[in-house]
Tab-separated table of C-alpha atoms and ligand atoms in Angstrom:
chain	number	residue	atom	x	y	z
A	1	MET	CA	134.783	100.742	92.391
A	2	LYS	CA	137.663	101.818	91.142
A	3	ASP	CA	141.282	101.025	92.081
A	4	MET	CA	142.874	103.210	94.588
A	5	LEU	CA	146.565	103.784	94.520
A	6	PRO	CA	148.294	101.169	96.953
A	7	ASN	CA	151.058	103.798	97.568
A	8	GLU	CA	147.530	105.167	99.083
A	9	ILE	CA	145.749	103.165	100.759
A	10	ILE	CA	149.096	103.095	102.859
A	11	SER	CA	148.970	105.852	103.675
A	12	LYS	CA	146.318	106.580	104.779
A	13	GLN	CA	146.208	103.472	106.905
A	14	GLN	CA	149.303	104.818	108.409
A	15	GLN	CA	147.422	108.418	109.572
A	16	LEU	CA	144.509	106.046	110.291
A	17	ASP	CA	146.857	103.983	112.700
A	18	GLU	CA	148.502	106.852	114.184
A	19	MET	CA	144.816	108.971	114.728
A	20	VAL	CA	143.441	106.184	116.596
A	21	LEU	CA	146.957	105.775	119.359
A	22	GLU	CA	146.471	109.212	119.697
A	23	PHE	CA	143.057	109.402	120.826
A	24	LYS	CA	142.696	106.430	122.697
A	25	ASN	CA	144.165	108.848	125.469
A	26	TYR	CA	140.552	110.764	125.318
A	27	THR	CA	139.039	107.284	125.934
A	28	ALA	CA	139.783	107.819	129.889
A	29	ASN	CA	137.876	110.960	129.769
A	30	GLY	CA	134.995	109.026	129.435
A	31	ALA	CA	133.035	105.631	131.318
A	32	THR	CA	130.963	102.930	130.213
A	33	ALA	CA	127.151	103.487	130.149
A	34	SER	CA	126.206	102.523	133.633
A	35	TYR	CA	122.404	101.969	133.486
A	36	ILE	CA	122.526	99.124	131.407
A	37	PRO	CA	123.856	96.872	133.448
A	38	ALA	CA	125.487	94.416	130.564
A	39	LEU	CA	127.022	97.797	128.665
A	40	LYS	CA	128.927	98.456	131.673
A	41	LYS	CA	131.136	94.976	131.707
A	42	ALA	CA	132.984	96.980	128.156
A	43	ASP	CA	135.996	97.648	127.537
A	44	PRO	CA	136.256	101.445	128.589
A	45	ASN	CA	140.152	102.065	126.770
A	46	ASP	CA	138.469	100.290	122.795
A	47	LEU	CA	138.659	102.209	119.999
A	48	GLY	CA	138.313	101.418	117.048
A	49	ILE	CA	137.589	102.422	113.449
A	50	CYS	CA	136.909	101.053	109.892
A	51	MET	CA	136.734	103.575	107.235
A	52	ILE	CA	135.186	102.188	103.164
A	53	SER	CA	135.109	104.237	100.475
A	54	SER	CA	132.934	104.198	97.005
A	55	GLU	CA	137.252	104.094	95.309
A	56	GLY	CA	137.541	100.881	97.019
A	57	THR	CA	140.045	101.950	100.178
A	58	PHE	CA	138.991	99.554	103.016
A	59	ILE	CA	140.688	100.194	106.193
A	60	LYS	CA	140.622	99.077	109.912
A	61	SER	CA	142.237	100.669	112.897
A	62	GLY	CA	142.523	100.228	116.374
A	63	ASP	CA	140.176	97.735	118.857
A	64	ALA	CA	138.333	97.116	115.350
A	65	GLU	CA	136.944	93.620	115.858
A	66	LYS	CA	134.722	94.190	118.607
A	67	SER	CA	131.180	93.386	117.772
A	68	PHE	CA	128.710	95.922	120.765
A	69	THR	CA	125.472	96.637	119.968
A	70	LEU	CA	123.630	99.112	118.454
A	71	GLN	CA	121.532	100.736	120.952
A	72	SER	CA	120.803	104.484	119.725
A	73	ILE	CA	122.469	103.787	115.949
A	74	SER	CA	119.313	101.362	115.003
A	75	LYS	CA	116.646	104.143	115.396
A	76	VAL	CA	118.881	105.317	112.131
A	77	ILE	CA	117.830	101.758	110.179
A	78	SER	CA	113.843	101.723	111.411
A	79	PHE	CA	113.738	105.521	110.765
A	80	ILE	CA	115.125	104.334	107.495
A	81	LEU	CA	112.714	100.419	107.103
A	82	ALA	CA	109.771	102.463	108.028
A	83	CYS	CA	109.780	104.362	105.188
A	84	LYS	CA	110.695	102.227	102.786
A	85	THR	CA	107.620	100.401	103.586
A	86	ARG	CA	105.392	103.181	104.988
A	87	GLY	CA	106.356	105.971	101.973
A	88	ILE	CA	107.569	109.136	103.926
A	89	PRO	CA	104.822	110.809	104.461
A	90	SER	CA	102.890	108.461	105.951
A	91	VAL	CA	105.804	108.264	107.971
A	92	LEU	CA	106.395	112.261	108.970
A	93	GLU	CA	102.763	111.818	110.523
A	94	TYR	CA	103.947	110.130	113.171
A	95	VAL	CA	107.244	111.349	113.621
A	96	ASP	CA	108.708	114.858	113.392
A	97	VAL	CA	112.105	116.155	111.671
A	98	GLU	CA	112.437	118.788	114.354
A	99	PRO	CA	116.164	118.625	116.073
A	100	THR	CA	115.404	119.191	120.007
A	101	GLY	CA	118.848	120.102	121.601
A	102	ASP	CA	117.206	117.699	124.661
A	103	ALA	CA	118.315	113.778	126.150
A	104	PHE	CA	117.497	111.331	124.233
A	105	ASN	CA	114.975	110.146	126.593
A	106	SER	CA	113.402	113.491	127.656
A	107	ILE	CA	110.127	113.016	128.355
A	108	PHE	CA	108.802	116.908	128.048
A	109	ARG	CA	108.442	117.777	125.024
A	110	LEU	CA	105.986	115.255	124.283
A	111	GLU	CA	102.952	117.121	126.728
A	112	LEU	CA	103.991	120.487	125.524
A	113	SER	CA	103.901	119.858	121.991
A	114	HIS	CA	100.936	119.887	120.365
A	115	PRO	CA	99.347	117.253	118.444
A	116	GLY	CA	101.935	115.663	120.945
A	117	ARG	CA	103.940	113.873	118.098
A	118	PRO	CA	107.398	112.381	118.795
A	119	PHE	CA	109.790	116.086	117.705
A	120	ASN	CA	112.616	113.178	115.729
A	121	PRO	CA	113.297	109.424	115.002
A	122	MET	CA	116.597	109.841	116.962
A	123	ILE	CA	114.972	110.424	120.016
A	124	ASN	CA	113.864	108.137	122.679
A	125	ALA	CA	110.228	108.951	121.934
A	126	GLY	CA	110.256	109.135	118.190
A	127	ALA	CA	112.128	105.768	117.666
A	128	ILE	CA	109.481	103.933	119.852
A	129	THR	CA	106.528	105.572	117.470
A	130	VAL	CA	109.054	103.826	114.396
A	131	ALA	CA	108.841	100.518	115.403
A	132	SER	CA	104.976	100.534	116.198
A	133	LEU	CA	105.711	101.407	112.355
A	134	LEU	CA	107.480	98.532	111.967
A	135	PRO	CA	105.789	96.059	108.696
A	136	GLY	CA	104.845	93.330	110.472
A	137	ASP	CA	101.382	92.447	113.449
A	138	SER	CA	103.778	91.078	115.534
A	139	PRO	CA	107.281	91.936	118.267
A	140	THR	CA	108.849	89.108	116.367
A	141	LYS	CA	107.130	89.740	112.554
A	142	LYS	CA	108.725	93.660	113.024
A	143	ILE	CA	112.337	92.821	114.099
A	144	ASP	CA	112.638	89.468	111.962
A	145	SER	CA	111.625	92.545	109.105
A	146	LEU	CA	114.482	94.255	109.963
A	147	LEU	CA	117.128	92.457	110.910
A	148	SER	CA	116.102	90.624	106.564
A	149	PHE	CA	116.834	94.299	106.002
A	150	LEU	CA	119.992	94.530	107.368
A	151	GLU	CA	120.879	91.419	105.967
A	152	LYS	CA	120.811	93.078	102.350
A	153	MET	CA	122.586	95.475	103.802
A	154	ILE	CA	125.627	93.287	105.495
A	155	GLY	CA	125.187	90.335	103.974
A	156	ARG	CA	124.157	88.754	107.302
A	157	LYS	CA	120.524	88.844	110.229
A	158	PRO	CA	122.986	89.837	112.989
A	159	MET	CA	122.108	88.964	116.463
A	160	ILE	CA	120.635	90.108	119.111
A	161	ASN	CA	122.619	90.621	122.468
A	162	GLU	CA	119.788	88.842	124.809
A	163	ASP	CA	121.989	89.778	127.914
A	164	VAL	CA	122.090	93.638	126.673
A	165	PHE	CA	118.404	93.020	125.845
A	166	LEU	CA	117.017	91.499	129.307
A	167	SER	CA	119.278	93.749	131.347
A	168	GLU	CA	117.333	97.141	129.626
A	169	TRP	CA	113.889	95.162	129.422
A	170	LYS	CA	114.083	95.393	133.077
A	171	THR	CA	115.149	98.601	133.840
A	172	ALA	CA	112.867	100.540	130.720
A	173	ASN	CA	110.753	102.700	133.169
A	174	ARG	CA	111.589	105.828	131.321
A	175	ASN	CA	110.896	104.695	127.828
A	176	ARG	CA	107.472	102.605	128.981
A	177	SER	CA	106.559	106.273	130.295
A	178	LEU	CA	107.558	107.119	127.279
A	179	ALA	CA	105.426	104.694	124.765
A	180	TYR	CA	102.456	104.857	127.691
A	181	TRP	CA	102.373	109.048	126.593
A	182	LEU	CA	102.700	108.336	123.279
A	183	LYS	CA	99.981	105.279	123.197
A	184	GLU	CA	97.679	108.279	125.104
A	185	THR	CA	97.925	110.923	122.391
A	186	GLY	CA	97.234	108.056	119.411
A	187	TYR	CA	101.393	107.660	118.932
A	188	LEU	CA	102.285	104.799	118.786
A	189	LEU	CA	100.244	101.810	116.195
A	190	CYS	CA	100.757	98.301	119.191
A	191	ASP	CA	100.942	97.881	122.308
A	192	VAL	CA	102.937	99.710	124.734
A	193	GLU	CA	105.032	96.462	125.446
A	194	GLU	CA	105.387	95.163	121.550
A	195	ALA	CA	107.064	98.443	121.050
A	196	MET	CA	109.152	97.929	124.165
A	197	GLU	CA	110.352	94.505	123.048
A	198	VAL	CA	110.705	95.546	119.314
A	199	TYR	CA	112.267	99.347	120.117
A	200	LEU	CA	114.429	97.644	123.046
A	201	LYS	CA	115.647	94.351	120.479
A	202	LEU	CA	116.715	96.495	117.617
A	203	CYS	CA	119.073	98.318	120.374
A	204	SER	CA	120.587	94.711	121.647
A	205	ILE	CA	121.601	94.576	117.965
A	206	GLU	CA	125.344	93.315	118.086
A	207	MET	CA	127.466	94.757	114.523
A	208	THR	CA	130.973	95.429	114.182
A	209	VAL	CA	132.638	98.521	113.106
A	210	SER	CA	133.500	96.671	109.914
A	211	GLU	CA	129.713	96.260	109.225
A	212	LEU	CA	128.526	99.656	110.503
A	213	ALA	CA	131.387	101.389	108.060
A	214	GLN	CA	129.881	99.280	104.980
A	215	ILE	CA	126.288	100.529	106.287
A	216	GLY	CA	127.496	103.987	106.271
A	217	LEU	CA	128.231	104.359	102.118
A	218	ILE	CA	125.389	102.454	100.660
A	219	LEU	CA	124.061	106.172	102.526
A	220	ALA	CA	126.232	107.947	100.942
A	221	ARG	CA	125.769	106.029	97.587
A	222	ASP	CA	121.918	106.949	98.592
A	223	GLY	CA	121.194	103.542	99.179
A	224	ILE	CA	123.530	102.040	96.756
A	225	HIS	CA	125.150	98.410	97.637
A	226	PRO	CA	129.056	99.326	97.398
A	227	TYR	CA	129.401	96.087	95.814
A	228	SER	CA	126.161	94.200	94.917
A	229	SER	CA	124.759	98.087	93.058
A	230	GLU	CA	121.401	96.827	94.560
A	231	LEU	CA	118.701	99.925	95.256
A	232	LEU	CA	118.196	98.785	98.579
A	233	PHE	CA	116.040	102.180	99.919
A	234	SER	CA	115.971	105.328	98.143
A	235	PRO	CA	117.713	108.517	97.278
A	236	GLU	CA	115.076	110.859	99.155
A	237	ILE	CA	115.328	108.115	102.404
A	238	ALA	CA	118.202	108.973	102.571
A	239	SER	CA	118.900	112.561	101.953
A	240	LEU	CA	116.165	112.572	104.739
A	241	THR	CA	118.333	110.395	106.550
A	242	LYS	CA	121.613	111.985	106.289
A	243	THR	CA	119.892	115.452	107.012
A	244	LEU	CA	118.686	113.889	110.649
A	245	MET	CA	121.906	111.961	111.575
A	246	LEU	CA	123.525	115.697	111.052
A	247	THR	CA	121.532	117.333	112.785
A	248	CYS	CA	119.903	115.393	115.783
A	249	GLY	CA	121.921	112.713	115.242
A	250	MET	CA	124.769	112.957	118.083
A	251	TYR	CA	122.299	114.073	121.358
A	252	ASP	CA	122.274	117.155	123.079
A	253	TYR	CA	125.823	117.709	120.864
A	254	SER	CA	124.440	117.250	116.854
A	255	GLY	CA	124.680	120.997	116.923
A	256	ARG	CA	128.295	121.058	117.566
A	257	PHE	CA	128.809	118.491	115.842
A	258	ALA	CA	127.465	119.156	113.202
A	259	ALA	CA	129.560	122.502	113.724
A	260	PHE	CA	132.590	121.763	114.231
A	261	VAL	CA	132.735	117.169	112.779
A	262	GLY	CA	130.163	118.990	109.836
A	263	ILE	CA	128.969	114.949	109.243
A	264	PRO	CA	126.063	113.181	109.107
A	265	ALA	CA	126.622	110.390	111.776
A	266	LYS	CA	124.429	108.782	114.037
A	267	SER	CA	126.086	107.842	118.218
A	268	GLY	CA	124.755	104.680	120.543
A	269	VAL	CA	125.357	104.921	124.062
A	270	SER	CA	127.452	101.577	123.443
A	271	GLY	CA	129.908	103.923	122.234
A	272	GLY	CA	129.348	103.288	118.504
A	273	ILE	CA	129.368	105.398	116.172
A	274	LEU	CA	128.052	105.146	112.381
A	275	ALA	CA	128.719	108.475	109.608
A	276	ALA	CA	128.219	108.638	106.033
A	277	ILE	CA	129.962	111.076	104.267
A	278	PRO	CA	128.614	111.738	100.304
A	279	PRO	CA	130.261	113.665	97.686
A	280	SER	CA	131.380	117.309	98.335
A	281	ALA	CA	129.102	119.528	96.664
A	282	ARG	CA	131.637	122.910	97.757
A	283	VAL	CA	133.427	123.941	94.981
A	284	LEU	CA	136.310	124.603	97.487
A	285	ASN	CA	135.986	120.614	98.304
A	286	ASN	CA	135.479	119.297	94.903
A	287	ARG	CA	135.212	115.753	96.828
A	288	SER	CA	133.630	113.075	94.791
A	289	THR	CA	134.422	109.745	96.620
A	290	SER	CA	131.932	108.683	99.376
A	291	TRP	CA	133.195	107.247	102.580
A	292	GLY	CA	131.510	105.001	104.727
A	293	ILE	CA	133.023	105.231	108.653
A	294	GLY	CA	132.037	102.651	111.591
A	295	LEU	CA	133.597	103.906	115.376
A	296	TYR	CA	133.727	101.867	118.357
A	297	GLY	CA	134.898	103.115	122.043
A	298	PRO	CA	133.256	102.413	125.069
A	299	ALA	CA	134.067	104.955	126.995
A	300	ILE	CA	130.722	107.935	126.407
A	301	ASP	CA	130.665	111.608	128.154
A	302	LYS	CA	127.431	113.703	129.306
A	303	HIS	CA	125.821	113.890	126.508
A	304	GLY	CA	126.657	109.477	125.607
A	305	ASN	CA	128.532	109.705	122.632
A	306	SER	CA	132.107	108.437	122.355
A	307	THR	CA	134.390	110.268	123.736
A	308	ALA	CA	137.788	109.231	121.593
A	309	GLY	CA	134.994	109.078	119.383
A	310	VAL	CA	134.250	112.638	118.461
A	311	LYS	CA	137.779	113.764	118.946
A	312	LEU	CA	139.460	111.489	116.587
A	313	LEU	CA	136.195	112.011	114.241
A	314	THR	CA	136.604	115.747	114.700
A	315	TYR	CA	140.504	115.284	113.431
A	316	LEU	CA	139.792	113.251	110.430
A	317	SER	CA	136.823	115.815	109.453
A	318	LYS	CA	139.458	118.213	109.480
A	319	GLU	CA	142.640	116.603	107.778
A	320	TRP	CA	141.039	114.333	104.985
A	321	ASN	CA	138.407	116.690	104.218
A	322	LEU	CA	135.248	115.790	104.615
A	323	ARG	CA	133.166	118.129	106.604
A	324	LEU	CA	130.243	118.543	104.384
A	325	LEU	CA	130.073	122.152	104.204
B	401	DON	O1	116.726	103.362	124.864
B	401	DON	C1	117.073	103.107	125.732
B	401	DON	O2	117.580	103.701	126.659
B	401	DON	C2	118.440	102.808	124.898
B	401	DON	N1	118.521	101.658	125.171
B	401	DON	C3	119.014	103.839	123.466
B	401	DON	C4	120.356	104.265	123.554
B	401	DON	C5	120.991	105.159	123.651
B	401	DON	O3	122.249	104.794	122.392
B	401	DON	C6	120.397	106.539	123.367
B	401	DON	N2	118.908	106.763	122.662
B	401	DON	N3	119.180	107.756	121.931
């Protein structure tokens, strides 16, 4: 990676600090997720961000040292691993790539659409199916294969927050309904309770914004690790995943996020957001730098996205010319 001029790093750091300070005010417009008791305990005023570029810039600001559970951001990782181990065509037999515009835990399209294949892997129905496709013949092995894959990306095997897992496990009636429906229609390759354990434990993996930013940069660089240069997954998988993030990654706000922010991102109800910004192909925006972004702001809006996080990314994307199209 090329070295960046120290002055440029300082000015980007200052700009980011100022933005985080200003956009922290928007945390007041949201609230921590109350449907998962353990998430309610987060500090709603927190806002932290880390950005890592392919040119070696590493900047973070705000409450950037806290760890939080991935929640729906884990859907990105499990989709990549399922594609890597089974191949894209085989995974797409079980899950489509079509946005829904519905809430993440919506059930009604599963019955309406024929033959019942979940619409995409970024909503719960699709992610529960993908959990059942992961390598390993037991929940423990499936979870371990995902944790080992994450270890290759971030350099350590992350922990599962048992408190969050248990509080979700006890209240997962809607997710169990989705899983039973998927089992009935042939879109679940293991038992309902096994798929639930895998899906909910993956949602409960704990990480920091720096680690998320590193994953974002690997995605932005089409699967190539920024430090080891190892190819962790194929450019085809990276491209498909970023497309799904852009079209389906921000729940039923995905269209507006793509229109007004214009970067591939995936959020979770813990307030985390993972974003991957590849070099631009636009003639007017000849940007050759890739960025990975990790963000945490646990006060979320009615869609499930961090209120301050969405505002900050909207501004940042415009100011730093990050949008793809
Ligand atoms: O399924 C759930 O309710 C959560 N564990 C995941 C929540 C989330 O971030 C929204 N999902 N798409």
